[in-house]
Coordinates of C-alpha atoms in Angstrom, one line a residue:
M42 CA 96.7 27.8 100.7
K43 CA 96.2 29.8 103.5
S44 CA 98.1 32.0 102.6
S45 CA 97.0 32.9 99.0
R46 CA 93.3 33.2 101.0
L47 CA 94.6 35.5 103.1
A48 CA 96.7 38.0 100.5
A49 CA 93.4 37.9 98.3
T50 CA 91.3 39.3 101.0
G51 CA 93.8 41.4 101.8
A52 CA 94.0 42.7 98.1
V53 CA 90.4 42.5 97.8
A54 CA 90.0 45.1 100.9
A55 CA 92.2 47.5 99.9
A56 CA 90.7 47.9 96.6
A57 CA 87.2 48.5 98.7
V58 CA 89.5 51.2 100.4
V59 CA 90.7 53.0 97.4
V60 CA 87.3 52.8 95.8
L61 CA 85.4 54.2 99.2
S62 CA 87.9 56.7 99.2
S63 CA 88.4 58.3 95.9
P64 CA 85.7 60.4 96.1
A65 CA 87.6 62.3 98.8
F66 CA 90.7 62.7 96.3
A67 CA 88.3 64.2 93.5
H68 CA 85.9 66.0 95.0
V69 CA 84.9 70.0 93.9
S70 CA 87.1 72.0 96.4
V71 CA 87.9 75.6 96.9
A72 CA 91.8 77.2 98.1
A73 CA 92.9 80.9 98.0
E74 CA 95.7 82.1 95.5
G75 CA 98.1 83.0 98.0
S76 CA 96.3 83.4 101.8
A77 CA 93.2 84.4 102.5
A78 CA 93.6 86.8 105.3
K79 CA 90.4 88.0 107.8
G80 CA 89.4 91.4 107.3
G81 CA 90.8 91.2 103.3
Y82 CA 90.4 90.4 99.9
A83 CA 91.6 87.4 97.9
V84 CA 91.2 85.1 94.9
V85 CA 89.6 81.7 95.5
D86 CA 90.0 79.5 92.9
F87 CA 86.9 76.1 93.0
K88 CA 88.5 73.3 91.8
V89 CA 86.3 70.7 90.1
P90 CA 87.7 67.2 88.8
N91 CA 85.8 65.4 86.4
E92 CA 85.5 62.3 88.0
R93 CA 83.5 60.3 84.9
D94 CA 84.9 58.5 82.0
N95 CA 82.0 58.9 80.1
A96 CA 81.0 62.5 80.7
S97 CA 82.0 65.7 81.2
T98 CA 80.8 69.0 83.4
T99 CA 78.8 71.2 81.8
K100 CA 77.1 73.0 84.6
L101 CA 79.1 74.5 88.1
E102 CA 76.5 75.9 91.0
V103 CA 78.4 77.4 93.8
S104 CA 76.1 78.6 97.1
F105 CA 77.9 81.7 98.9
P106 CA 77.7 80.8 102.5
T107 CA 74.5 83.3 104.8
D108 CA 76.1 83.2 107.6
H109 CA 79.0 85.6 106.3
P110 CA 78.0 87.4 103.5
L111 CA 80.9 88.6 101.4
A112 CA 79.8 92.1 100.3
S113 CA 81.9 91.8 96.9
A114 CA 82.1 88.6 94.6
M115 CA 83.9 89.0 91.4
P116 CA 84.2 85.6 89.1
E117 CA 86.7 86.3 86.6
P118 CA 85.7 85.6 82.7
M119 CA 86.2 82.3 81.2
A120 CA 85.8 81.1 77.6
G121 CA 83.9 78.4 76.8
W122 CA 81.6 79.3 80.2
K123 CA 78.7 81.4 80.8
I124 CA 78.8 82.6 83.9
Q125 CA 75.5 84.1 86.1
V126 CA 75.9 86.2 89.1
T127 CA 72.9 85.6 91.7
K128 CA 72.2 88.5 94.3
A129 CA 69.9 88.3 97.4
K130 CA 69.1 91.0 100.0
L131 CA 71.0 90.8 103.3
A132 CA 68.6 90.5 106.6
K133 CA 71.5 92.9 108.4
P134 CA 73.2 95.3 105.7
L135 CA 77.1 95.4 105.9
E136 CA 79.7 98.2 105.8
M137 CA 82.0 98.8 103.2
H138 CA 84.5 101.5 102.2
G139 CA 81.9 103.4 104.6
E140 CA 78.8 102.5 102.7
K141 CA 75.5 100.7 104.0
I142 CA 75.4 97.1 101.2
S143 CA 71.9 95.8 101.5
E144 CA 72.5 92.8 99.0
A145 CA 75.4 90.5 98.4
V146 CA 76.1 87.4 95.7
S147 CA 74.2 84.1 97.2
K148 CA 75.4 82.2 94.1
I149 CA 77.8 82.3 90.7
T150 CA 76.6 79.7 88.3
W151 CA 79.3 78.4 85.3
T152 CA 76.9 76.7 82.6
A153 CA 79.8 75.2 79.7
T154 CA 79.1 77.0 76.3
G155 CA 81.3 74.2 74.7
K156 CA 82.7 70.6 75.9
G157 CA 82.9 71.8 79.5
V158 CA 85.7 69.5 81.6
E159 CA 85.9 66.6 79.8
P160 CA 87.0 62.8 81.2
G161 CA 90.9 63.5 82.8
Y162 CA 90.9 67.2 82.9
F163 CA 90.1 69.9 86.0
Q164 CA 89.5 73.1 85.5
K165 CA 89.4 75.9 88.2
F166 CA 87.1 78.7 88.1
P167 CA 88.7 82.0 90.0
V168 CA 86.8 84.3 92.0
S169 CA 87.9 87.4 93.4
V170 CA 86.1 87.9 97.1
G171 CA 85.8 90.3 100.1
A172 CA 85.6 91.7 102.4
L173 CA 86.7 88.2 104.0
P174 CA 85.0 87.9 107.6
E175 CA 86.8 88.5 110.7
D176 CA 84.6 86.2 113.2
T177 CA 85.2 82.6 111.6
D178 CA 88.1 80.1 110.7
E179 CA 86.3 78.8 107.6
L180 CA 83.7 79.7 105.2
V181 CA 81.7 76.6 103.5
F182 CA 80.6 76.7 99.9
K183 CA 78.1 74.8 98.6
A184 CA 78.4 73.4 95.0
I185 CA 76.8 71.3 92.8
Q186 CA 78.4 70.0 89.6
T187 CA 76.0 68.8 86.7
Y188 CA 77.7 66.5 84.0
S189 CA 76.7 65.9 80.2
N190 CA 74.8 63.0 81.0
K191 CA 72.3 65.2 83.3
E192 CA 73.7 63.0 86.5
V193 CA 74.0 65.6 89.4
V194 CA 76.8 65.5 92.3
R195 CA 75.5 67.5 95.2
W196 CA 79.0 68.7 97.4
I197 CA 76.7 70.0 100.4
E198 CA 78.0 68.1 103.4
V199 CA 79.3 70.0 106.0
Q200 CA 82.4 68.2 107.7
E201 CA 81.4 67.7 111.4
D202 CA 83.9 68.0 114.5
G203 CA 85.4 64.3 115.7
Q204 CA 83.8 63.0 112.7
E205 CA 84.9 61.2 109.6
E206 CA 84.8 63.0 106.0
P207 CA 81.4 63.0 104.3
E208 CA 81.1 61.2 100.9
N209 CA 80.0 64.6 99.5
P210 CA 81.8 66.9 101.1
A211 CA 81.3 70.8 100.6
P212 CA 83.8 72.9 99.8
V213 CA 85.8 74.8 102.9
L214 CA 88.2 78.2 102.6
A215 CA 90.3 78.4 105.4
L216 CA 90.8 81.8 106.5
S217 CA 94.5 82.9 107.8
A218 CA 94.6 85.6 110.8
A219 CA 93.9 89.4 109.8
T220 CA 97.4 91.6 108.5
E221 CA 97.4 95.2 110.0
D222 CA 95.6 97.1 106.7
H223 CA 93.2 94.1 105.3
H224 CA 94.2 94.5 102.2
G225 CA 97.5 92.6 102.0
S226 CA 99.1 96.5 100.4
T227 CA 99.8 99.8 102.1
T228 CA 97.5 101.9 102.6
A229 CA 97.1 105.9 102.2
E230 CA 99.3 107.0 104.8
D231 CA 101.8 104.3 103.8
A232 CA 101.6 105.5 99.9
S233 CA 102.0 109.2 101.1
D234 CA 105.1 108.5 102.9
D235 CA 106.9 106.2 100.0
S236 CA 105.8 109.0 97.8
E237 CA 107.6 112.2 99.9
T238 CA 110.6 109.1 100.8
T239 CA 111.2 108.8 96.5
E240 CA 111.2 112.2 96.3
K241 CA 113.5 113.1 99.1
T242 CA 115.3 110.3 97.4
A243 CA 114.9 111.7 93.7
A244 CA 116.5 115.3 95.5
E245 CA 119.5 113.9 96.9
T246 CA 120.4 111.9 93.6
T247 CA 120.1 115.3 91.3
A248 CA 122.0 117.0 94.3
S249 CA 124.5 113.8 94.2
A250 CA 125.1 114.1 90.6
A251 CA 125.3 117.8 89.9
D252 CA 127.9 117.9 92.7
S253 CA 129.9 114.5 90.8
S254 CA 129.4 116.8 87.6
D255 CA 131.0 119.9 89.1
T256 CA 133.8 117.8 90.7
T257 CA 134.3 116.2 87.1
A258 CA 134.1 120.0 85.6
R259 CA 136.7 121.3 88.2
V260 CA 139.0 118.5 87.7
L261 CA 139.0 118.5 83.7
G262 CA 139.6 122.2 84.4
V263 CA 142.9 121.2 86.3
V264 CA 143.9 118.5 83.9
G265 CA 143.9 121.5 81.2
I266 CA 145.9 123.8 83.0
V267 CA 148.4 121.5 83.5
V268 CA 148.8 120.0 80.1
G269 CA 148.8 123.3 78.7
A270 CA 151.3 124.5 81.4
L271 CA 153.6 121.5 80.1
G272 CA 152.8 122.7 76.6
V273 CA 154.2 125.5 77.0
A274 CA 157.1 124.5 79.0
Y275 CA 158.0 122.0 75.9
G276 CA 157.7 125.1 73.4
V277 CA 160.2 127.2 75.5
L278 CA 162.7 124.3 75.8
A279 CA 162.6 123.3 72.1
G280 CA 163.0 127.6 71.2
R281 CA 166.3 127.3 73.3
R282 CA 167.4 124.2 71.9
R283 CA 167.2 125.8 68.2
T284 CA 168.8 128.9 69.4
N285 CA 171.8 127.3 70.9
A286 CA 172.4 125.0 67.7

């Protein structure tokens, strides 16, 4: 009897843990497609799962960090969603490609024009961002999720060091170490070097093909002479045989 009570108590406790921890597995999150290197550019996906059984997610609002503003933030067009990009003036202008940027994206809002994210599904909302800051290891994006039944869930709580994960954590993007060119692609100088290498390789290939063609012609010429000489010798021998006959 005592064992049965202990088992029941354990089952209830386990169920409580599952219930209490479920939001941690289903909250709005953000992750890069590939890497998000400091000083570079990246495509990040805001992943939005539907936590409700009787309502769809019909709206997502993502606020961009003001302590580390991003000069560029371009959402990808999505069927079934209207996208609104909100910009704000910067207290301190940013420099991007030699130009001063006085405003940056402060919020992006996705509003469903159809069914939205239905129960049992999730959806990713991609955004191209950059240049990523070099003086921090992560970026915090606060998000607000709205359901078709008018319920609103605010994923805005910031994780504190040494503390348990909050009930409604804000999406956090981890940044990796900066690459040499910050963009993950070749620089203009590298492109020039590559172009010169390509031209040199093409020239060498052409010269090699010409040499090969010339050598082939010479070989064919020699073969032709040999075949002709053999034909003449055969003709002479055949004529002698007829004469002797």
